[in-house]
């Protein structure tokens, strides 16, 4: 019989997390590191993203991705205000950029679409009239998926983690896979890229956004957690991982992904094509 997960001491967790945040803000990083370690001891699944914050401070190993529990909690909490925050306050318009880029390249219409990290359905809204067949969306946040469901753009919606779904998927294969604002929650890209390749038709398209920094800033790993607790990648790392998983780059465009503390967050919009076997 599977062992039931240990019950979290919510009061102790909140105290430790708030103390860690205060110490981080005050600049006492040694004490903040110890407090975040207490948080992780109380909550090993890391709903608050303590491991990500430690990595952003340079005080912990860079994880290969943000913890699922953290991503789920973050987006469940912000689902109702998500579009107002992201679009109106942070100037996020990647789904519209995807549409414009596909039209510019004269790509489409498509027989099917898989939208990874669909959120509230912004990409589905942008591309619905460019997809003649089924649109499938998935997101870790149940609250986000509920909002996307209400909009009725997708034939099928799942509450699921992207790589897990790609490993077990019985839908598809798809003509187009999109991942708008997904890479900032993933460090190591090969599992995602390989999973997409396994779920695409021959010559199918993969379109995604990434937040990009220089090789010198990121270092040899090819990715790191930035000050905003989001993963940033080097351009060379992204292109290398695409080549290694069977993709040719059709287009790689410099974009501003969103505003971060009043400053643009530079990145890329990538259109890649799966090589035919």
PDB file of C-alpha atoms in Angstrom:
ATOM      1  CA  UNK A   1       0.000   0.000   0.000  1.00  0.00           C
ATOM      2  CA  UNK A   2       1.307   3.442  -0.920  1.00  0.00           C
ATOM      3  CA  UNK A   3       2.363   5.546   2.025  1.00  0.00           C
ATOM      4  CA  UNK A   4       0.191   8.620   2.561  1.00  0.00           C
ATOM      5  CA  UNK A   5       2.044  11.920   2.179  1.00  0.00           C
ATOM      6  CA  UNK A   6       3.084  13.510   5.455  1.00  0.00           C
ATOM      7  CA  UNK A   7       0.817  16.296   6.650  1.00  0.00           C
ATOM      8  CA  UNK A   8       2.428  19.715   6.328  1.00  0.00           C
ATOM      9  CA  UNK A   9       2.582  21.968   9.390  1.00  0.00           C
ATOM     10  CA  UNK A  10       1.080  24.961   7.571  1.00  0.00           C
ATOM     11  CA  UNK A  11       1.703  27.400  10.409  1.00  0.00           C
ATOM     12  CA  UNK A  12       5.379  26.484  10.753  1.00  0.00           C
ATOM     13  CA  UNK A  13       5.778  26.509   6.961  1.00  0.00           C
ATOM     14  CA  UNK A  14       4.269  29.985   6.615  1.00  0.00           C
ATOM     15  CA  UNK A  15       6.503  31.292   9.421  1.00  0.00           C
ATOM     16  CA  UNK A  16       9.651  29.839   7.880  1.00  0.00           C
ATOM     17  CA  UNK A  17       8.800  31.020   4.375  1.00  0.00           C
ATOM     18  CA  UNK A  18       7.933  34.568   5.463  1.00  0.00           C
ATOM     19  CA  UNK A  19      11.110  34.713   7.525  1.00  0.00           C
ATOM     20  CA  UNK A  20      13.159  33.521   4.546  1.00  0.00           C
ATOM     21  CA  UNK A  21      11.611  36.163   2.278  1.00  0.00           C
ATOM     22  CA  UNK A  22      12.280  38.899   4.833  1.00  0.00           C
ATOM     23  CA  UNK A  23      15.895  37.822   5.257  1.00  0.00           C
ATOM     24  CA  UNK A  24      16.366  37.671   1.490  1.00  0.00           C
ATOM     25  CA  UNK A  25      14.920  41.158   1.130  1.00  0.00           C
ATOM     26  CA  UNK A  26      17.198  42.485   3.893  1.00  0.00           C
ATOM     27  CA  UNK A  27      20.254  41.096   2.102  1.00  0.00           C
ATOM     28  CA  UNK A  28      21.153  38.530   4.793  1.00  0.00           C
ATOM     29  CA  UNK A  29      21.538  35.684   2.303  1.00  0.00           C
ATOM     30  CA  UNK A  30      23.283  33.267   4.676  1.00  0.00           C
ATOM     31  CA  UNK A  31      20.332  33.394   7.057  1.00  0.00           C
ATOM     32  CA  UNK A  32      17.855  33.318   4.154  1.00  0.00           C
ATOM     33  CA  UNK A  33      19.503  30.159   2.834  1.00  0.00           C
ATOM     34  CA  UNK A  34      19.056  28.441   6.201  1.00  0.00           C
ATOM     35  CA  UNK A  35      15.429  29.563   6.393  1.00  0.00           C
ATOM     36  CA  UNK A  36      14.670  28.254   2.893  1.00  0.00           C
ATOM     37  CA  UNK A  37      16.271  24.945   3.924  1.00  0.00           C
ATOM     38  CA  UNK A  38      13.775  24.848   6.803  1.00  0.00           C
ATOM     39  CA  UNK A  39      10.981  25.475   4.295  1.00  0.00           C
ATOM     40  CA  UNK A  40      12.098  22.542   2.151  1.00  0.00           C
ATOM     41  CA  UNK A  41      12.349  20.281   5.209  1.00  0.00           C
ATOM     42  CA  UNK A  42       8.750  21.132   6.120  1.00  0.00           C
ATOM     43  CA  UNK A  43       7.504  20.893   2.521  1.00  0.00           C
ATOM     44  CA  UNK A  44       9.626  18.519   0.404  1.00  0.00           C
ATOM     45  CA  UNK A  45       7.288  18.892  -2.596  1.00  0.00           C
ATOM     46  CA  UNK A  46       8.145  22.624  -2.489  1.00  0.00           C
ATOM     47  CA  UNK A  47       4.779  24.292  -3.097  1.00  0.00           C
ATOM     48  CA  UNK A  48       6.373  27.682  -2.449  1.00  0.00           C
ATOM     49  CA  UNK A  49       9.314  27.293  -4.822  1.00  0.00           C
ATOM     50  CA  UNK A  50      12.031  27.585  -2.179  1.00  0.00           C
ATOM     51  CA  UNK A  51      14.462  25.579  -4.322  1.00  0.00           C
ATOM     52  CA  UNK A  52      13.943  27.978  -7.200  1.00  0.00           C
ATOM     53  CA  UNK A  53      14.502  31.000  -4.976  1.00  0.00           C
ATOM     54  CA  UNK A  54      17.713  29.459  -3.626  1.00  0.00           C
ATOM     55  CA  UNK A  55      18.955  28.874  -7.171  1.00  0.00           C
ATOM     56  CA  UNK A  56      18.121  32.468  -8.097  1.00  0.00           C
ATOM     57  CA  UNK A  57      20.248  33.612  -5.165  1.00  0.00           C
ATOM     58  CA  UNK A  58      23.126  31.373  -6.237  1.00  0.00           C
ATOM     59  CA  UNK A  59      22.727  29.408  -3.004  1.00  0.00           C
ATOM     60  CA  UNK A  60      21.579  26.067  -4.347  1.00  0.00           C
ATOM     61  CA  UNK A  61      21.936  23.734  -7.278  1.00  0.00           C
ATOM     62  CA  UNK A  62      20.034  24.775 -10.388  1.00  0.00           C
ATOM     63  CA  UNK A  63      17.062  22.403 -10.651  1.00  0.00           C
ATOM     64  CA  UNK A  64      16.240  20.828 -14.018  1.00  0.00           C
ATOM     65  CA  UNK A  65      12.782  22.397 -13.780  1.00  0.00           C
ATOM     66  CA  UNK A  66      10.537  24.238 -11.340  1.00  0.00           C
ATOM     67  CA  UNK A  67       8.783  21.845  -8.917  1.00  0.00           C
ATOM     68  CA  UNK A  68       5.371  20.743 -10.192  1.00  0.00           C
ATOM     69  CA  UNK A  69       3.767  21.601  -6.851  1.00  0.00           C
ATOM     70  CA  UNK A  70       5.145  25.150  -7.086  1.00  0.00           C
ATOM     71  CA  UNK A  71       3.924  25.738 -10.662  1.00  0.00           C
ATOM     72  CA  UNK A  72       0.504  24.291  -9.866  1.00  0.00           C
ATOM     73  CA  UNK A  73       0.145  26.407  -6.715  1.00  0.00           C
ATOM     74  CA  UNK A  74       1.410  29.579  -8.388  1.00  0.00           C
ATOM     75  CA  UNK A  75      -1.042  29.426 -11.266  1.00  0.00           C
ATOM     76  CA  UNK A  76      -3.984  28.122  -9.246  1.00  0.00           C
ATOM     77  CA  UNK A  77      -3.601  31.172  -6.988  1.00  0.00           C
ATOM     78  CA  UNK A  78      -3.434  33.633  -9.889  1.00  0.00           C
ATOM     79  CA  UNK A  79      -5.888  32.027 -12.321  1.00  0.00           C
ATOM     80  CA  UNK A  80      -8.710  34.537 -11.921  1.00  0.00           C
ATOM     81  CA  UNK A  81      -6.455  37.566 -12.399  1.00  0.00           C
ATOM     82  CA  UNK A  82      -3.990  35.844 -14.747  1.00  0.00           C
ATOM     83  CA  UNK A  83      -4.892  37.562 -17.994  1.00  0.00           C
ATOM     84  CA  UNK A  84      -5.133  41.011 -16.432  1.00  0.00           C
ATOM     85  CA  UNK A  85      -1.724  40.624 -14.781  1.00  0.00           C
ATOM     86  CA  UNK A  86       0.055  39.007 -17.709  1.00  0.00           C
ATOM     87  CA  UNK A  87      -1.444  40.894 -20.627  1.00  0.00           C
ATOM     88  CA  UNK A  88      -2.399  44.274 -19.176  1.00  0.00           C
ATOM     89  CA  UNK A  89       0.349  44.757 -16.582  1.00  0.00           C
ATOM     90  CA  UNK A  90       3.273  42.772 -18.027  1.00  0.00           C
ATOM     91  CA  UNK A  91       2.637  43.407 -21.719  1.00  0.00           C
ATOM     92  CA  UNK A  92       2.615  39.709 -22.590  1.00  0.00           C
ATOM     93  CA  UNK A  93       1.459  39.013 -26.156  1.00  0.00           C
ATOM     94  CA  UNK A  94       3.342  35.856 -27.214  1.00  0.00           C
ATOM     95  CA  UNK A  95       0.167  34.076 -28.448  1.00  0.00           C
ATOM     96  CA  UNK A  96      -0.503  36.943 -30.864  1.00  0.00           C
ATOM     97  CA  UNK A  97       3.166  36.866 -31.932  1.00  0.00           C
ATOM     98  CA  UNK A  98       2.813  33.144 -32.691  1.00  0.00           C
ATOM     99  CA  UNK A  99      -0.170  33.818 -34.933  1.00  0.00           C
ATOM    100  CA  UNK A 100       1.573  36.663 -36.712  1.00  0.00           C
ATOM    101  CA  UNK A 101       4.756  34.621 -37.255  1.00  0.00           C
ATOM    102  CA  UNK A 102       2.872  31.639 -38.693  1.00  0.00           C
ATOM    103  CA  UNK A 103       0.983  33.961 -41.038  1.00  0.00           C
ATOM    104  CA  UNK A 104       4.182  35.759 -42.031  1.00  0.00           C
ATOM    105  CA  UNK A 105       5.803  32.409 -42.890  1.00  0.00           C
ATOM    106  CA  UNK A 106       2.615  31.304 -44.714  1.00  0.00           C
ATOM    107  CA  UNK A 107       2.298  28.237 -42.489  1.00  0.00           C
ATOM    108  CA  UNK A 108      -1.074  26.612 -41.865  1.00  0.00           C
ATOM    109  CA  UNK A 109      -3.892  25.936 -41.673  1.00  0.00           C
ATOM    110  CA  UNK A 110      -3.212  22.942 -39.428  1.00  0.00           C
ATOM    111  CA  UNK A 111      -5.090  19.705 -38.978  1.00  0.00           C
ATOM    112  CA  UNK A 112      -4.451  19.536 -35.223  1.00  0.00           C
ATOM    113  CA  UNK A 113      -2.867  21.471 -32.354  1.00  0.00           C
ATOM    114  CA  UNK A 114      -1.411  20.557 -28.972  1.00  0.00           C
ATOM    115  CA  UNK A 115      -1.062  23.589 -26.688  1.00  0.00           C
ATOM    116  CA  UNK A 116       1.349  22.838 -23.836  1.00  0.00           C
ATOM    117  CA  UNK A 117       0.863  25.073 -20.805  1.00  0.00           C
ATOM    118  CA  UNK A 118      -2.403  26.357 -22.253  1.00  0.00           C
ATOM    119  CA  UNK A 119      -3.224  28.467 -19.187  1.00  0.00           C
ATOM    120  CA  UNK A 120      -6.505  30.290 -19.667  1.00  0.00           C
ATOM    121  CA  UNK A 121      -6.499  29.665 -23.415  1.00  0.00           C
ATOM    122  CA  UNK A 122      -4.741  32.711 -24.854  1.00  0.00           C
ATOM    123  CA  UNK A 123      -2.948  30.680 -27.531  1.00  0.00           C
ATOM    124  CA  UNK A 124      -6.104  28.741 -28.309  1.00  0.00           C
ATOM    125  CA  UNK A 125      -7.951  32.004 -28.877  1.00  0.00           C
ATOM    126  CA  UNK A 126      -5.214  33.291 -31.184  1.00  0.00           C
ATOM    127  CA  UNK A 127      -4.998  30.146 -33.321  1.00  0.00           C
ATOM    128  CA  UNK A 128      -8.496  28.657 -33.312  1.00  0.00           C
ATOM    129  CA  UNK A 129      -9.318  29.758 -36.862  1.00  0.00           C
ATOM    130  CA  UNK A 130      -5.944  28.437 -38.108  1.00  0.00           C
ATOM    131  CA  UNK A 131      -6.692  24.878 -36.945  1.00  0.00           C
ATOM    132  CA  UNK A 132      -9.196  22.870 -38.951  1.00  0.00           C
ATOM    133  CA  UNK A 133      -9.252  19.867 -36.643  1.00  0.00           C
ATOM    134  CA  UNK A 134      -8.881  19.067 -32.956  1.00  0.00           C
ATOM    135  CA  UNK A 135      -7.215  21.380 -30.477  1.00  0.00           C
ATOM    136  CA  UNK A 136      -5.878  19.812 -27.269  1.00  0.00           C
ATOM    137  CA  UNK A 137      -4.694  21.898 -24.330  1.00  0.00           C
ATOM    138  CA  UNK A 138      -3.085  20.993 -21.043  1.00  0.00           C
ATOM    139  CA  UNK A 139      -1.846  22.764 -17.948  1.00  0.00           C
ATOM    140  CA  UNK A 140      -0.744  21.814 -14.432  1.00  0.00           C
ATOM    141  CA  UNK A 141      -3.210  24.287 -12.925  1.00  0.00           C
ATOM    142  CA  UNK A 142      -6.754  22.961 -12.610  1.00  0.00           C
ATOM    143  CA  UNK A 143      -8.070  26.490 -12.084  1.00  0.00           C
ATOM    144  CA  UNK A 144      -6.470  27.634 -15.342  1.00  0.00           C
ATOM    145  CA  UNK A 145      -7.918  24.685 -17.235  1.00  0.00           C
ATOM    146  CA  UNK A 146     -11.387  25.438 -15.875  1.00  0.00           C
ATOM    147  CA  UNK A 147     -11.195  28.971 -17.278  1.00  0.00           C
ATOM    148  CA  UNK A 148      -9.906  27.673 -20.632  1.00  0.00           C
ATOM    149  CA  UNK A 149     -12.792  25.176 -20.712  1.00  0.00           C
ATOM    150  CA  UNK A 150     -15.328  27.976 -20.330  1.00  0.00           C
ATOM    151  CA  UNK A 151     -13.964  29.654 -23.471  1.00  0.00           C
ATOM    152  CA  UNK A 152     -14.677  26.538 -25.569  1.00  0.00           C
ATOM    153  CA  UNK A 153     -11.686  26.805 -27.935  1.00  0.00           C
ATOM    154  CA  UNK A 154     -10.327  23.316 -27.234  1.00  0.00           C
ATOM    155  CA  UNK A 155     -12.010  19.996 -27.960  1.00  0.00           C
ATOM    156  CA  UNK A 156      -9.994  18.336 -25.181  1.00  0.00           C
ATOM    157  CA  UNK A 157      -8.324  19.714 -22.071  1.00  0.00           C
ATOM    158  CA  UNK A 158      -6.140  17.952 -19.504  1.00  0.00           C
ATOM    159  CA  UNK A 159      -4.770  18.856 -16.095  1.00  0.00           C
ATOM    160  CA  UNK A 160      -1.289  17.418 -16.540  1.00  0.00           C
ATOM    161  CA  UNK A 161       2.439  18.099 -16.538  1.00  0.00           C
ATOM    162  CA  UNK A 162       3.728  18.497 -20.080  1.00  0.00           C
ATOM    163  CA  UNK A 163       6.512  15.903 -20.244  1.00  0.00           C
ATOM    164  CA  UNK A 164       4.383  13.327 -18.400  1.00  0.00           C
ATOM    165  CA  UNK A 165       1.574  13.845 -20.908  1.00  0.00           C
ATOM    166  CA  UNK A 166       3.953  13.578 -23.864  1.00  0.00           C
ATOM    167  CA  UNK A 167       5.338  10.313 -22.471  1.00  0.00           C
ATOM    168  CA  UNK A 168       1.893   8.716 -22.069  1.00  0.00           C
ATOM    169  CA  UNK A 169      -0.135  10.494 -24.748  1.00  0.00           C
ATOM    170  CA  UNK A 170      -2.565   8.484 -26.847  1.00  0.00           C
ATOM    171  CA  UNK A 171      -3.829  11.518 -28.797  1.00  0.00           C
ATOM    172  CA  UNK A 172      -2.260  12.787 -31.990  1.00  0.00           C
ATOM    173  CA  UNK A 173       0.247  12.849 -33.554  1.00  0.00           C
ATOM    174  CA  UNK A 174      -0.186  16.595 -33.985  1.00  0.00           C
ATOM    175  CA  UNK A 175       0.546  18.912 -36.881  1.00  0.00           C
ATOM    176  CA  UNK A 176       1.435  21.805 -34.549  1.00  0.00           C
ATOM    177  CA  UNK A 177       2.629  21.934 -30.937  1.00  0.00           C
ATOM    178  CA  UNK A 178       2.832  25.260 -29.097  1.00  0.00           C
ATOM    179  CA  UNK A 179       4.513  26.115 -25.786  1.00  0.00           C
ATOM    180  CA  UNK A 180       4.039  29.806 -25.001  1.00  0.00           C
ATOM    181  CA  UNK A 181       5.646  30.832 -21.691  1.00  0.00           C
ATOM    182  CA  UNK A 182       6.482  27.228 -20.770  1.00  0.00           C
ATOM    183  CA  UNK A 183      10.293  27.278 -20.952  1.00  0.00           C
ATOM    184  CA  UNK A 184      10.610  29.805 -18.082  1.00  0.00           C
ATOM    185  CA  UNK A 185       9.522  26.945 -15.776  1.00  0.00           C
ATOM    186  CA  UNK A 186      11.895  24.353 -17.276  1.00  0.00           C
ATOM    187  CA  UNK A 187      15.685  24.302 -17.157  1.00  0.00           C
ATOM    188  CA  UNK A 188      16.842  21.173 -18.996  1.00  0.00           C
ATOM    189  CA  UNK A 189      15.013  21.188 -22.337  1.00  0.00           C
ATOM    190  CA  UNK A 190      15.801  17.800 -23.855  1.00  0.00           C
ATOM    191  CA  UNK A 191      12.950  15.876 -22.129  1.00  0.00           C
ATOM    192  CA  UNK A 192      10.421  18.410 -23.401  1.00  0.00           C
ATOM    193  CA  UNK A 193      11.866  18.661 -26.911  1.00  0.00           C
ATOM    194  CA  UNK A 194      12.171  14.892 -27.250  1.00  0.00           C
ATOM    195  CA  UNK A 195       8.586  14.443 -26.016  1.00  0.00           C
ATOM    196  CA  UNK A 196       7.314  16.983 -28.539  1.00  0.00           C
ATOM    197  CA  UNK A 197       9.212  15.233 -31.336  1.00  0.00           C
ATOM    198  CA  UNK A 198       7.590  11.928 -30.377  1.00  0.00           C
ATOM    199  CA  UNK A 199       4.128  13.516 -30.609  1.00  0.00           C
ATOM    200  CA  UNK A 200       4.510  15.444 -33.880  1.00  0.00           C
ATOM    201  CA  UNK A 201       3.726  14.351 -37.398  1.00  0.00           C
ATOM    202  CA  UNK A 202       6.680  14.148 -39.779  1.00  0.00           C
ATOM    203  CA  UNK A 203       7.490  17.743 -40.762  1.00  0.00           C
ATOM    204  CA  UNK A 204       5.227  18.960 -37.967  1.00  0.00           C
ATOM    205  CA  UNK A 205       5.885  22.331 -36.341  1.00  0.00           C
ATOM    206  CA  UNK A 206       6.904  23.202 -32.796  1.00  0.00           C
ATOM    207  CA  UNK A 207       6.486  26.872 -31.823  1.00  0.00           C
ATOM    208  CA  UNK A 208       7.621  28.211 -28.460  1.00  0.00           C
ATOM    209  CA  UNK A 209       8.969  31.225 -26.604  1.00  0.00           C
ATOM    210  CA  UNK A 210      12.053  31.357 -24.414  1.00  0.00           C
ATOM    211  CA  UNK A 211      13.655  33.996 -22.223  1.00  0.00           C
ATOM    212  CA  UNK A 212      17.232  34.391 -23.398  1.00  0.00           C
ATOM    213  CA  UNK A 213      20.468  35.638 -21.875  1.00  0.00           C
ATOM    214  CA  UNK A 214      24.039  35.527 -23.163  1.00  0.00           C
ATOM    215  CA  UNK A 215      26.248  32.447 -22.908  1.00  0.00           C
ATOM    216  CA  UNK A 216      28.562  34.396 -20.612  1.00  0.00           C
ATOM    217  CA  UNK A 217      25.735  35.321 -18.244  1.00  0.00           C
ATOM    218  CA  UNK A 218      24.253  31.837 -18.119  1.00  0.00           C
ATOM    219  CA  UNK A 219      27.387  29.714 -18.081  1.00  0.00           C
ATOM    220  CA  UNK A 220      28.166  26.229 -19.365  1.00  0.00           C
ATOM    221  CA  UNK A 221      24.931  24.590 -18.184  1.00  0.00           C
ATOM    222  CA  UNK A 222      22.964  26.541 -20.798  1.00  0.00           C
ATOM    223  CA  UNK A 223      20.225  27.595 -18.383  1.00  0.00           C
ATOM    224  CA  UNK A 224      19.834  29.145 -14.960  1.00  0.00           C
ATOM    225  CA  UNK A 225      17.193  30.614 -12.679  1.00  0.00           C
ATOM    226  CA  UNK A 226      17.054  34.379 -13.107  1.00  0.00           C
ATOM    227  CA  UNK A 227      16.316  37.019 -10.448  1.00  0.00           C
ATOM    228  CA  UNK A 228      12.561  36.691 -11.122  1.00  0.00           C
ATOM    229  CA  UNK A 229      12.670  32.955 -10.293  1.00  0.00           C
ATOM    230  CA  UNK A 230      12.103  32.067 -13.962  1.00  0.00           C
ATOM    231  CA  UNK A 231      14.474  29.992 -16.055  1.00  0.00           C
ATOM    232  CA  UNK A 232      16.478  31.751 -18.739  1.00  0.00           C
ATOM    233  CA  UNK A 233      18.352  29.919 -21.493  1.00  0.00           C
ATOM    234  CA  UNK A 234      21.204  30.696 -23.823  1.00  0.00           C
ATOM    235  CA  UNK A 235      20.408  30.793 -27.535  1.00  0.00           C
ATOM    236  CA  UNK A 236      23.118  28.247 -28.270  1.00  0.00           C
ATOM    237  CA  UNK A 237      21.673  25.806 -25.717  1.00  0.00           C
ATOM    238  CA  UNK A 238      18.195  26.039 -27.247  1.00  0.00           C
ATOM    239  CA  UNK A 239      19.483  25.510 -30.784  1.00  0.00           C
ATOM    240  CA  UNK A 240      21.733  22.616 -29.714  1.00  0.00           C
ATOM    241  CA  UNK A 241      18.881  20.819 -27.929  1.00  0.00           C
ATOM    242  CA  UNK A 242      16.582  21.278 -30.921  1.00  0.00           C
ATOM    243  CA  UNK A 243      19.171  19.762 -33.256  1.00  0.00           C
ATOM    244  CA  UNK A 244      19.772  16.881 -30.846  1.00  0.00           C
ATOM    245  CA  UNK A 245      16.068  15.991 -30.759  1.00  0.00           C
ATOM    246  CA  UNK A 246      15.482  16.062 -34.510  1.00  0.00           C
ATOM    247  CA  UNK A 247      14.385  19.601 -35.322  1.00  0.00           C
ATOM    248  CA  UNK A 248      15.389  22.128 -37.957  1.00  0.00           C
ATOM    249  CA  UNK A 249      14.888  25.792 -37.086  1.00  0.00           C
ATOM    250  CA  UNK A 250      12.519  27.555 -39.482  1.00  0.00           C
ATOM    251  CA  UNK A 251      12.627  30.899 -37.687  1.00  0.00           C
ATOM    252  CA  UNK A 252      14.160  32.339 -34.502  1.00  0.00           C
ATOM    253  CA  UNK A 253      12.991  35.873 -33.806  1.00  0.00           C
ATOM    254  CA  UNK A 254      14.183  38.285 -31.104  1.00  0.00           C
ATOM    255  CA  UNK A 255      11.204  39.342 -28.977  1.00  0.00           C
ATOM    256  CA  UNK A 256      10.367  41.020 -25.692  1.00  0.00           C
ATOM    257  CA  UNK A 257       8.640  38.210 -23.805  1.00  0.00           C
ATOM    258  CA  UNK A 258       7.166  40.440 -21.085  1.00  0.00           C
ATOM    259  CA  UNK A 259       8.028  43.304 -18.793  1.00  0.00           C
ATOM    260  CA  UNK A 260       9.840  42.429 -15.581  1.00  0.00           C
ATOM    261  CA  UNK A 261      10.086  45.130 -12.898  1.00  0.00           C
ATOM    262  CA  UNK A 262       9.507  47.724 -15.603  1.00  0.00           C
ATOM    263  CA  UNK A 263      12.251  46.349 -17.872  1.00  0.00           C
ATOM    264  CA  UNK A 264      11.894  44.233 -21.025  1.00  0.00           C
ATOM    265  CA  UNK A 265      12.714  40.544 -20.719  1.00  0.00           C
ATOM    266  CA  UNK A 266      14.481  39.615 -23.958  1.00  0.00           C
ATOM    267  CA  UNK A 267      13.840  36.272 -25.566  1.00  0.00           C
ATOM    268  CA  UNK A 268      13.079  34.387 -28.726  1.00  0.00           C
ATOM    269  CA  UNK A 269      10.072  33.135 -30.589  1.00  0.00           C
ATOM    270  CA  UNK A 270      11.114  29.876 -32.256  1.00  0.00           C
ATOM    271  CA  UNK A 271       9.448  27.977 -35.076  1.00  0.00           C
ATOM    272  CA  UNK A 272      11.037  24.552 -35.540  1.00  0.00           C
ATOM    273  CA  UNK A 273      10.158  21.718 -37.916  1.00  0.00           C
ATOM    274  CA  UNK A 274      10.550  18.035 -37.121  1.00  0.00           C
ATOM    275  CA  UNK A 275      12.751  16.329 -39.669  1.00  0.00           C
ATOM    276  CA  UNK A 276      11.013  13.571 -41.595  1.00  0.00           C
ATOM    277  CA  UNK A 277      12.326  10.071 -40.983  1.00  0.00           C
TER     278      UNK A 277
END
